Amino acid sequence: SATRGSVKPFVNFNAKHDAEVLRKAMKGIGTDEDVILMLLAARSNAQRQEIKAAYKKAFGKDLGKDLRSELGGKLEDLIVALMYPSILYDAHELHKAIKGVGTEDEVLIEILASRTCDEIKDIAKAYKKEYGSKLEKDIMGDTSGHYQRLLVILAQVKKCVCSLIVFQELFAAGEEKFGTDEDKFINILGNRSAEHLRKVFDAYKKIAGCDIEESIKDECTGNLEALLLAVVKCAKSVPAYFAESIRESMRRAGTDDESLIRIMVSRSERDMLDIRAIYKKKFGESLYSTIQEDTEGDYQKALHYLCGGND
């Protein structure tokens, strides 16, 4: 999926030159936002890290800090997000979600349900290095119940462990006696690979006569319901899950810019092209045009660059 991103490495890349262009855009009176967003949105994450280093070397200053002081509002949030190494960005978002005022559950759900096992391993490592505490320990301190258990299973990367399952068991845990057996449901959803889960869902539908999502909606509520649904959706299709999440972020009363920025930044080099295709098919309009209706100014321009084109 690395090639399904809208943002690709810039071909004639020169970190020193880019650093000089950015410095010039920020020096003196007024800031040239256009230059900044056009340049950074057209570089890969790895290239942005090189620009950061070249900037420090040439000017003895921290590019991230300079961008923060020169930019404002949502554009600042988006550009600052782009400057994080991608794994560290996920770790940062999780830490902010756990340690901020109240828990931002939708961030925990989105990241832990959607990232690959290798990504989660790297995120947990980066989290420990950056914040000095274990991701799963922090999750446990901030959540409870079945919801907590499934988050911890996902954080421990056990969703990659495959084992044979008796489908009747899943059916029994779901439709027949869900109330007494949420544990079984959580173990099955948390400990299996996506491919294995898809087979389980198909078998479940044959036995139960309904989609597993319907059972989850009937039997669960709140954060547990949201997390189980996210795991199921991501097992079926990660880009489809994000197409839906982006839609929700812009179709609420008032745009949920935090979610929109997080998704656009984190998927721009992974699967944005797939997200766009599914979005158009599912909602009958392009992602580009929804962004156009829902956002404005330089912030809109930057989102359009990350989107990578109109469908």
Tab-separated table of N, CA and C in Angstrom, residues 78 88 265:
chain	number	residue	atom	x	y	z
A	78	LEU	N	-1.986	21.500	10.964
A	78	LEU	CA	-1.737	20.552	9.883
A	78	LEU	C	-0.250	20.479	9.527
A	88	LEU	N	6.161	8.483	15.108
A	88	LEU	CA	6.149	9.361	16.282
A	88	LEU	C	4.856	10.173	16.336
A	265	VAL	N	-3.185	13.504	7.151
A	265	VAL	CA	-1.732	13.437	7.319
A	265	VAL	C	-1.262	11.988	7.381
